[in-house]
Amino acid sequence: MGAAEPLRSVLWVKRQRCAVSLDPARALLRWWRSPGPGAGAPGADACSVPVSEIITVEETDIHGRHYGRGKWQKMEKPFAFTASRPKHLLVFINPFGGKGQGKRIYERKVAPLFTLASITTEIIVTERANQAKESLYEINIDKYDGIVCVGGDGMFSEVLHGLIGRTQRNAGVDQNQPRAALVPSPLRIGIIPAGSTDCVCFSTVGTNDAETSALHIIVGDSLPMDVSSVHHNSTLLRYSVSLLGYGFYGDVIKDSEKKRWMGLIRYDFSGLKTFLSHHCYEGTVSFLPARHTVGSPRDRKPCRAGCFVCRQSKQQLEEEQKRSLYGLENTEEVEEWKVVCGKFLAINATNMSCACPRSPQGLSPAAHLGDGSSDLILIRKCSRFNFLRFLVRHTNQYDQFDFAFVEVYRVRKFQFVSKHVEDEDSDLKERGKTRFGQICSDHPPCCCSVSNSSWNCDGEVLSSSAIEVRVHCQLVRLFARGIEENPKEESQS
């Protein structure tokens, strides 16, 4: 028998006699009902599954009873269908996030699957904020194959900050330096959604389902993801993977923090209040366009599993960095930055689509997870009605950037300085003129009563409005594979 020929046998699948064929060439396991000895080739009722998708194998008799001792137990690695599968995981559970169901979701939906796949775990149920982050700085993480967080976006952010910070400390990298080349962590992060919105999970998997996320962890999927560092005066404020929002989204998160007693409804209340207040803010946005990317924010090509845009953009970015290293191209000091100033209702920067059940397309539907760029969205001052039209576009299929008062750019870096800060810090303004050219002056002074907003950084309020942001290409990896297209949707498109 040739190496590529299928291997056939007869087994019992779910108490039914089935003919089974293992196709080594395609790494597929096929099975079909076999009424008796000498069954023929697969018929219309045949099923198949990639070997890499199989969770576990156990030997049973025809009545479904498990053997106390069987050949499968003597296998050296009974769960290792692929080399990248985790065997030992560190799990952080936030029992308070969302509706307080994190511990229950893990115990009922996730733990049994991990046991079935022969994955061992060490579990830490957090009791306070930042406990997960601090623990990752202290404990020995070398013995784990990955970190799993059970909770919402806040819990994921804690694990992200702890893992990135620990990696930079071990590598001797100063995180407070805005131009520092950060070192990727070798450990992957798994997300079991148990929060209120679970934006990161929805944008990377396409659903907020605990079992689906657990299966991605078990089979060892790996998805690279960009991370943005946010600095102020050479001090690291935070890392961001989803939304950086100034103006509308900054005001919403700041107001909602004062109303935690209201529960999850506080976001709706603060959102309505902020919309009715209709504050605009004046400032200057300076950004470096992402010329290495092969896509654009309005090309209607969303990030999907095996994304070509992310793969090609990373390759082009690496080539660009090599040329810059050897002096074949201009360095960052003289790169061509763009400047936009005026009055803004909102300034948003997204590293991913920021999709969630309420907004299935997200804030930037064509944003990519690992292309080394962020989509910078500027919403200039407009009427309350037009701003409402813009917000409604996030819930339907229409192009939300198709407004005269909306601008969107794909960027590698950007800075923001409010008009209030510019007036108070003349030195900062002079440095801006030297580096970015003359600040545009075709906009009259702002007459808004409120001078400054706050930045919403993945659901957390930043104290400073003046920030410097840089995108670090594929800095972390998740136990995920990206959103997989529905075959029916592919045929219709």
Coordinates of C-alpha atoms in Angstrom, one line a residue:
M1 CA 0.0 0.0 0.0
G2 CA 1.4 3.4 -1.0
A3 CA 2.0 6.1 1.6
A4 CA -0.8 8.3 0.2
E5 CA -3.4 5.5 0.1
P6 CA -6.2 5.7 2.6
L7 CA -6.1 3.3 5.6
R8 CA -9.5 1.6 6.2
S9 CA -11.0 -0.1 9.1
V10 CA -14.4 -0.8 10.7
L11 CA -15.2 0.9 14.0
W12 CA -18.2 1.9 16.2
V13 CA -19.1 5.6 16.1
K14 CA -21.8 6.6 18.5
R15 CA -22.9 2.9 18.8
Q16 CA -23.2 2.5 15.1
R17 CA -21.0 0.3 13.0
C18 CA -19.0 2.6 10.7
A19 CA -16.4 2.2 8.1
V20 CA -13.5 4.5 8.8
S21 CA -10.9 5.8 6.3
L22 CA -7.8 7.7 7.3
D23 CA -6.4 9.6 4.4
P24 CA -2.7 10.5 5.2
A25 CA -2.3 12.6 2.1
R26 CA -5.1 15.0 3.1
A27 CA -4.9 14.4 6.9
L28 CA -8.6 13.6 7.0
L29 CA -10.6 11.0 8.9
R30 CA -13.7 9.9 7.0
W31 CA -16.5 7.6 8.2
W32 CA -19.7 6.3 6.8
R33 CA -22.3 3.8 8.0
S34 CA -21.3 0.3 7.3
P35 CA -24.2 -2.2 7.5
G36 CA -21.9 -5.3 7.5
P37 CA -18.5 -6.7 6.7
G38 CA -17.1 -5.8 3.3
A39 CA -18.7 -2.3 3.1
G40 CA -17.8 -0.4 0.0
A41 CA -16.6 3.1 -0.6
P42 CA -18.1 6.2 1.1
G43 CA -21.6 7.1 0.0
A44 CA -23.6 10.3 0.3
D45 CA -23.8 9.9 4.1
A46 CA -20.1 10.0 4.5
C47 CA -18.6 12.5 7.0
S48 CA -15.0 13.8 7.4
V49 CA -13.0 15.8 9.8
P50 CA -9.3 17.0 9.7
V51 CA -7.2 15.0 12.0
S52 CA -6.0 18.2 13.6
E53 CA -9.5 19.0 14.7
I54 CA -10.0 15.8 16.7
I55 CA -10.2 16.6 20.4
T56 CA -9.4 13.2 21.9
V57 CA -9.6 9.5 21.2
E58 CA -10.7 6.8 23.6
E59 CA -11.1 3.1 23.2
T60 CA -14.5 1.6 24.1
D61 CA -16.4 -1.7 23.5
I62 CA -19.5 -1.9 21.3
H63 CA -21.7 -1.0 24.3
G64 CA -19.8 2.3 24.9
R65 CA -18.0 1.1 28.0
H66 CA -14.5 2.6 28.5
Y67 CA -11.7 0.2 28.9
G68 CA -9.8 0.5 32.1
R69 CA -6.6 -0.1 30.2
G70 CA -6.4 0.2 26.5
K71 CA -3.9 0.9 23.7
W72 CA -4.8 4.6 23.7
Q73 CA -3.7 5.0 27.3
K74 CA -0.3 3.6 26.3
M75 CA 0.2 6.3 23.7
E76 CA 2.9 8.7 24.6
K77 CA 0.8 11.7 23.7
P78 CA -2.9 10.7 23.4
F79 CA -4.0 14.3 22.9
A80 CA -1.2 15.5 20.6
F81 CA -2.7 15.5 17.1
T82 CA -0.7 18.6 16.4
A83 CA 2.5 19.8 17.9
S84 CA 1.1 23.2 18.9
R85 CA -1.5 21.9 21.3
P86 CA -1.2 23.2 24.9
K87 CA -0.8 20.6 27.7
H88 CA -0.6 22.9 30.8
L89 CA -2.5 26.2 31.1
L90 CA -2.7 29.0 33.7
V91 CA -6.3 30.1 34.0
F92 CA -7.4 33.4 35.5
I93 CA -11.1 33.7 36.4
N94 CA -12.8 37.0 37.1
P95 CA -15.9 36.1 39.2
F96 CA -17.3 39.6 39.1
G97 CA -17.2 40.6 35.4
G98 CA -20.3 40.8 33.3
K99 CA -23.1 39.1 35.1
G100 CA -20.8 37.4 37.5
Q101 CA -21.0 34.1 35.7
G102 CA -17.3 33.6 35.0
K103 CA -16.6 30.8 37.5
R104 CA -19.9 29.0 36.6
I105 CA -19.2 29.2 32.8
Y106 CA -15.7 27.8 33.2
E107 CA -16.7 24.9 35.5
R108 CA -19.7 23.8 33.4
K109 CA -18.6 24.5 29.9
V110 CA -14.9 24.7 29.7
A111 CA -13.3 22.5 32.3
P112 CA -15.0 19.3 31.0
L113 CA -13.5 19.9 27.6
F114 CA -10.1 20.6 28.9
T115 CA -10.3 17.3 30.9
L116 CA -11.4 15.4 27.8
A117 CA -8.4 16.8 25.9
S118 CA -6.0 15.8 28.7
I119 CA -5.1 19.4 29.4
T120 CA -4.0 20.2 33.0
T121 CA -4.7 23.6 34.5
E122 CA -3.8 25.8 37.4
I123 CA -6.7 28.1 38.3
I124 CA -6.5 31.5 40.0
V125 CA -9.9 33.1 40.9
T126 CA -9.1 36.8 41.1
E127 CA -10.3 38.8 44.1
R128 CA -9.3 42.3 43.1
A129 CA -8.4 44.5 40.2
N130 CA -5.0 44.0 38.6
Q131 CA -4.4 40.7 40.5
A132 CA -3.9 38.8 37.2
K133 CA -1.5 41.5 35.9
E134 CA 0.6 41.4 39.1
S135 CA 0.6 37.6 39.3
L136 CA 2.1 37.4 35.8
Y137 CA 5.0 39.5 36.9
E138 CA 5.7 37.3 39.9
I139 CA 5.0 33.6 39.1
N140 CA 7.1 31.3 36.9
I141 CA 5.3 31.3 33.6
D142 CA 7.9 29.1 31.8
K143 CA 6.1 25.9 32.8
Y144 CA 2.8 26.9 31.0
D145 CA 1.9 26.6 27.4
G146 CA -0.5 29.5 27.5
I147 CA -2.6 31.8 29.6
V148 CA -6.4 31.7 29.7
C149 CA -8.6 34.5 31.0
V150 CA -12.2 33.9 31.8
G151 CA -14.1 37.2 31.9
G152 CA -14.6 40.3 29.8
D153 CA -12.4 42.7 27.9
G154 CA -11.1 44.1 31.2
M155 CA -9.8 40.7 32.3
F156 CA -8.2 40.2 28.9
S157 CA -6.5 43.6 29.2
E158 CA -5.1 42.7 32.6
V159 CA -3.6 39.5 31.2
L160 CA -2.3 41.3 28.2
H161 CA -0.5 44.0 30.2
G162 CA 1.0 41.4 32.6
L163 CA 2.3 39.2 29.8
I164 CA 3.7 42.0 27.7
G165 CA 5.2 43.7 30.7
R166 CA 6.8 40.5 32.0
T167 CA 8.2 39.8 28.5
Q168 CA 9.8 43.2 28.2
R169 CA 11.2 43.1 31.7
N170 CA 12.9 39.7 31.0
A171 CA 14.2 41.1 27.7
G172 CA 15.5 44.3 29.3
V173 CA 13.3 46.6 27.2
D174 CA 12.1 49.9 28.7
Q175 CA 8.4 50.1 28.0
N176 CA 8.4 53.9 28.8
Q177 CA 10.3 54.6 25.6
P178 CA 7.8 55.3 22.8
R179 CA 10.3 54.1 20.1
A180 CA 11.3 50.9 21.9
A181 CA 11.1 47.7 19.8
L182 CA 8.9 45.5 22.0
V183 CA 9.6 41.8 22.2
P184 CA 6.7 39.4 21.4
S185 CA 5.7 36.9 24.1
P186 CA 6.1 33.2 23.3
L187 CA 2.9 32.4 25.2
R188 CA -0.5 32.5 23.6
I189 CA -3.6 34.0 25.3
G190 CA -7.0 32.2 25.4
I191 CA -10.2 34.1 26.0
I192 CA -13.3 32.5 27.5
P193 CA -16.0 35.2 27.1
A194 CA -17.9 36.0 30.3
G195 CA -18.2 39.8 30.2
S196 CA -20.7 42.3 29.1
T197 CA -19.6 42.9 25.5
D198 CA -16.5 40.6 24.9
C199 CA -15.4 42.8 22.0
V200 CA -12.0 41.2 21.6
C201 CA -13.4 37.6 21.5
F202 CA -16.2 38.6 19.1
S203 CA -13.8 40.4 16.7
T204 CA -11.3 37.5 16.7
V205 CA -13.6 34.4 16.7
G206 CA -16.9 35.8 15.4
T207 CA -19.0 34.7 18.3
N208 CA -19.1 35.0 22.1
D209 CA -19.5 31.3 22.8
A210 CA -17.5 29.7 25.6
E211 CA -17.3 26.2 24.1
T212 CA -16.1 27.5 20.8
S213 CA -13.3 29.5 22.4
A214 CA -12.4 26.4 24.5
L215 CA -12.1 24.3 21.4
H216 CA -9.8 26.9 19.7
I217 CA -7.6 26.6 22.8
I218 CA -7.6 22.8 22.8
V219 CA -6.6 22.4 19.1
G220 CA -3.8 24.9 19.6
D221 CA -5.0 27.6 17.1
S222 CA -2.7 30.6 16.9
L223 CA -3.7 34.1 15.7
P224 CA -1.2 37.0 15.7
M225 CA -2.6 40.4 16.8
D226 CA -1.3 44.0 16.8
V227 CA -1.0 46.0 20.0
S228 CA -0.8 49.8 20.3
S229 CA 1.3 51.4 23.0
V230 CA 0.0 54.7 24.4
H231 CA 2.5 57.2 25.8
H232 CA 2.4 60.6 27.4
N233 CA 5.7 62.5 28.0
S234 CA 7.8 59.3 27.6
T235 CA 5.6 57.4 30.1
L236 CA 3.6 54.4 29.1
L237 CA 0.0 54.9 30.0
R238 CA -1.5 51.6 28.6
Y239 CA -1.6 49.1 25.8
S240 CA -4.6 49.0 23.5
V241 CA -5.9 46.2 21.2
S242 CA -9.4 47.4 20.3
L243 CA -10.6 51.0 20.8
L244 CA -8.9 54.3 21.6
G245 CA -11.6 56.9 21.6
Y246 CA -11.6 60.6 22.4
G247 CA -14.6 62.8 22.5
F248 CA -17.9 60.8 22.4
Y249 CA -16.5 57.4 23.5
G250 CA -14.2 59.0 26.0
D251 CA -17.0 61.0 27.5
V252 CA -19.3 57.9 27.6
I253 CA -16.7 55.8 29.5
K254 CA -15.8 58.6 32.0
D255 CA -19.5 59.3 32.8
S256 CA -20.3 55.6 33.2
E257 CA -17.5 55.1 35.7
K258 CA -19.5 57.4 38.1
K259 CA -22.6 55.2 37.7
R260 CA -21.3 51.7 38.4
W261 CA -24.2 51.2 40.8
M262 CA -26.5 51.1 37.8
G263 CA -24.9 47.9 36.4
L264 CA -24.6 47.3 32.7
I265 CA -27.4 49.8 31.9
R266 CA -25.0 52.6 32.8
Y267 CA -23.5 52.4 29.3
D268 CA -26.8 53.1 27.6
F269 CA -27.6 55.9 30.0
S270 CA -24.2 57.6 29.7
G271 CA -24.3 57.1 25.9
L272 CA -27.7 58.9 25.6
K273 CA -26.5 61.7 27.9
T274 CA -23.3 62.2 26.0
F275 CA -25.1 62.2 22.7
L276 CA -27.6 64.9 23.9
S277 CA -24.7 67.0 25.2
H278 CA -23.1 67.0 21.8
H279 CA -19.7 68.4 22.9
C280 CA -17.0 68.9 20.3
Y281 CA -13.3 69.4 21.1
E282 CA -10.6 71.2 19.2
G283 CA -7.1 69.8 18.7
T284 CA -4.4 68.6 16.3
V285 CA -3.9 65.0 15.1
S286 CA -0.6 64.2 13.6
F287 CA -0.2 60.7 12.0
L288 CA 2.2 58.6 10.0
P289 CA 0.3 56.8 7.1
A290 CA 0.7 53.0 7.0
R291 CA 2.2 52.7 3.5
H292 CA 3.2 49.1 4.0
T293 CA -0.3 47.8 4.2
V294 CA -2.0 46.1 1.2
G295 CA -5.5 47.1 2.2
S296 CA -7.5 50.3 3.1
P297 CA -10.2 51.1 5.6
R298 CA -12.9 51.3 2.9
D299 CA -12.0 48.4 0.7
R300 CA -14.7 46.2 2.3
K301 CA -12.3 43.3 2.8
P302 CA -12.7 42.3 6.4
C303 CA -10.0 40.3 8.3
R304 CA -10.8 36.6 8.1
A305 CA -9.0 33.3 9.0
G306 CA -5.7 33.0 7.1
C307 CA -5.9 36.7 6.2
F308 CA -3.8 37.6 3.2
V309 CA -3.8 41.3 4.1
C310 CA -2.2 40.6 7.5
R311 CA 0.3 38.2 6.1
Q312 CA 1.4 40.4 3.2
S313 CA 1.4 43.6 5.3
K314 CA 3.7 42.1 7.9
Q315 CA 6.2 40.9 5.2
Q316 CA 6.2 44.4 3.6
L317 CA 6.7 46.1 7.0
E318 CA 9.7 43.8 7.7
E319 CA 11.2 44.6 4.4
E320 CA 10.7 48.3 5.0
Q321 CA 12.3 48.1 8.4
K322 CA 15.3 46.3 6.9
R323 CA 15.8 48.9 4.3
S324 CA 15.6 51.6 6.9
L325 CA 18.1 49.8 9.1
Y326 CA 20.7 49.8 6.3
G327 CA 20.0 53.4 5.4
L328 CA 18.4 52.6 2.1
E329 CA 15.4 54.8 2.9
N330 CA 14.5 57.8 5.1
T331 CA 14.4 57.1 8.8
E332 CA 11.6 58.0 11.2
E333 CA 13.1 61.4 11.9
V334 CA 12.1 62.7 8.4
E335 CA 9.2 60.4 7.7
E336 CA 6.2 62.1 6.1
W337 CA 3.7 62.8 8.8
K338 CA 0.3 64.3 8.1
V339 CA -1.5 66.9 10.2
V340 CA -5.2 67.4 10.7
C341 CA -6.6 70.0 13.1
G342 CA -10.1 71.3 13.9
K343 CA -13.1 70.6 16.0
F344 CA -14.0 67.0 16.5
L345 CA -17.0 65.2 18.0
A346 CA -15.0 62.0 18.2
I347 CA -11.5 60.7 17.4
N348 CA -11.3 56.9 17.2
A349 CA -8.4 54.5 16.6
T350 CA -9.2 50.8 16.1
N351 CA -6.7 47.9 15.8
M352 CA -9.6 45.6 15.0
S353 CA -13.1 45.9 13.7
C354 CA -14.4 46.3 17.3
A355 CA -17.4 44.2 16.4
C356 CA -19.9 43.0 19.0
P357 CA -23.4 41.6 19.1
R358 CA -24.9 45.1 19.1
S359 CA -22.6 46.2 16.2
P360 CA -21.9 43.1 14.1
Q361 CA -19.7 45.1 11.6
G362 CA -17.9 47.1 14.3
L363 CA -16.4 50.6 14.3
S364 CA -14.1 49.9 11.3
P365 CA -15.4 46.7 9.4
A366 CA -12.2 46.4 7.3
A367 CA -9.7 46.8 10.1
H368 CA -7.2 44.0 10.3
L369 CA -5.9 42.2 13.4
G370 CA -2.2 41.8 12.4
D371 CA -1.3 44.2 9.6
G372 CA 0.8 46.5 11.8
S373 CA -1.7 49.4 11.5
S374 CA -4.6 51.1 13.1
D375 CA -7.6 52.8 11.5
L376 CA -7.8 56.4 12.6
I377 CA -11.4 57.8 12.3
L378 CA -12.0 61.5 12.7
I379 CA -15.6 62.7 13.1
R380 CA -15.6 66.5 12.7
K381 CA -18.2 68.8 14.2
C382 CA -21.6 68.3 12.6
S383 CA -25.3 68.5 13.6
R384 CA -26.7 66.2 16.2
F385 CA -28.9 64.6 13.5
N386 CA -25.9 63.8 11.2
F387 CA -24.0 62.4 14.1
L388 CA -26.9 60.1 14.9
R389 CA -26.9 59.0 11.3
F390 CA -23.3 58.1 11.7
L391 CA -23.9 56.1 14.9
V392 CA -26.8 54.2 13.4
R393 CA -24.5 53.1 10.5
H394 CA -22.6 50.9 13.0
T395 CA -25.7 48.7 13.3
N396 CA -26.3 48.0 9.6
Q397 CA -24.5 47.2 6.4
Y398 CA -24.1 50.7 5.1
D399 CA -20.7 52.5 4.7
Q400 CA -20.3 54.4 8.0
F401 CA -17.5 56.5 6.5
D402 CA -19.6 57.8 3.7
F403 CA -20.2 61.2 5.2
A404 CA -18.5 64.6 4.5
F405 CA -17.7 65.1 8.1
V406 CA -16.0 61.7 8.6
E407 CA -12.3 61.0 7.6
V408 CA -10.6 57.6 8.0
Y409 CA -6.9 56.8 7.6
R410 CA -4.8 53.7 8.1
V411 CA -1.8 54.7 10.2
R412 CA 1.3 53.3 11.9
K413 CA 1.6 56.0 14.6
F414 CA -0.3 59.1 15.6
Q415 CA -0.3 61.9 18.2
F416 CA -3.0 64.1 19.5
V417 CA -2.8 67.4 21.3
S418 CA -5.9 69.3 22.4
K419 CA -6.2 73.1 21.7
H420 CA -6.3 73.6 25.5
V421 CA -2.9 71.9 25.9
E422 CA -1.4 73.7 22.9
D423 CA -2.3 77.1 24.4
E424 CA -0.8 76.2 27.7
D425 CA 2.4 74.5 26.5
S426 CA 4.1 76.7 23.9
D427 CA 7.2 74.5 23.9
L428 CA 5.2 71.5 22.9
K429 CA 3.6 73.6 20.1
E430 CA 7.0 74.7 18.8
R431 CA 8.3 71.1 18.8
G432 CA 5.2 70.1 16.8
K433 CA 5.9 72.8 14.2
T434 CA 9.5 71.7 13.9
R435 CA 8.7 68.1 13.4
F436 CA 5.4 68.1 11.5
G437 CA 5.5 71.5 9.7
Q438 CA 3.2 74.5 10.2
I439 CA 0.0 73.7 12.1
C440 CA -3.0 74.4 9.8
S441 CA -4.7 77.6 10.6
D442 CA -7.7 77.5 8.3
H443 CA -10.1 76.7 11.2
P444 CA -11.3 79.4 13.5
P445 CA -10.9 79.1 17.3
C446 CA -13.3 76.7 18.9
C447 CA -16.2 78.2 20.8
C448 CA -17.1 75.1 22.7
S449 CA -17.7 75.4 26.4
V450 CA -15.8 72.2 27.2
S451 CA -12.1 72.3 26.3
N452 CA -10.9 68.7 27.0
S453 CA -12.3 65.2 26.8
S454 CA -10.8 61.9 28.0
W455 CA -9.4 58.9 26.1
N456 CA -11.3 55.6 26.3
C457 CA -8.6 53.0 26.1
D458 CA -10.2 49.6 25.8
G459 CA -12.8 50.6 28.4
E460 CA -10.4 52.4 30.7
V461 CA -10.1 56.2 31.2
L462 CA -6.8 57.8 30.5
S463 CA -5.9 60.8 32.6
S464 CA -4.1 62.7 29.9
S465 CA -5.6 64.0 26.7
A466 CA -2.2 64.5 25.0
I467 CA -0.9 61.1 23.8
E468 CA 1.5 59.4 21.4
V469 CA 0.4 56.1 19.9
R470 CA 2.4 53.4 18.1
V471 CA 1.2 50.1 16.6
H472 CA 3.4 47.1 17.3
C473 CA 2.8 44.5 14.6
Q474 CA 1.7 41.1 15.8
L475 CA 3.0 41.6 19.3
V476 CA 0.8 38.9 20.9
R477 CA -0.9 35.7 19.8
L478 CA -4.3 34.4 20.8
F479 CA -5.7 30.8 20.9
A480 CA -7.9 31.6 17.9
R481 CA -7.9 31.4 14.1
G482 CA -9.8 34.5 13.0
I483 CA -13.4 34.7 11.9
E484 CA -14.3 31.9 9.5
E485 CA -16.5 32.7 6.6
N486 CA -19.9 31.0 6.3
P487 CA -19.8 28.9 3.0
K488 CA -23.2 30.3 2.1
E489 CA -22.0 33.9 2.5
E490 CA -19.0 33.1 0.4
S491 CA -21.1 31.8 -2.5
Q492 CA -23.4 34.8 -2.4
S493 CA -20.5 37.4 -2.3

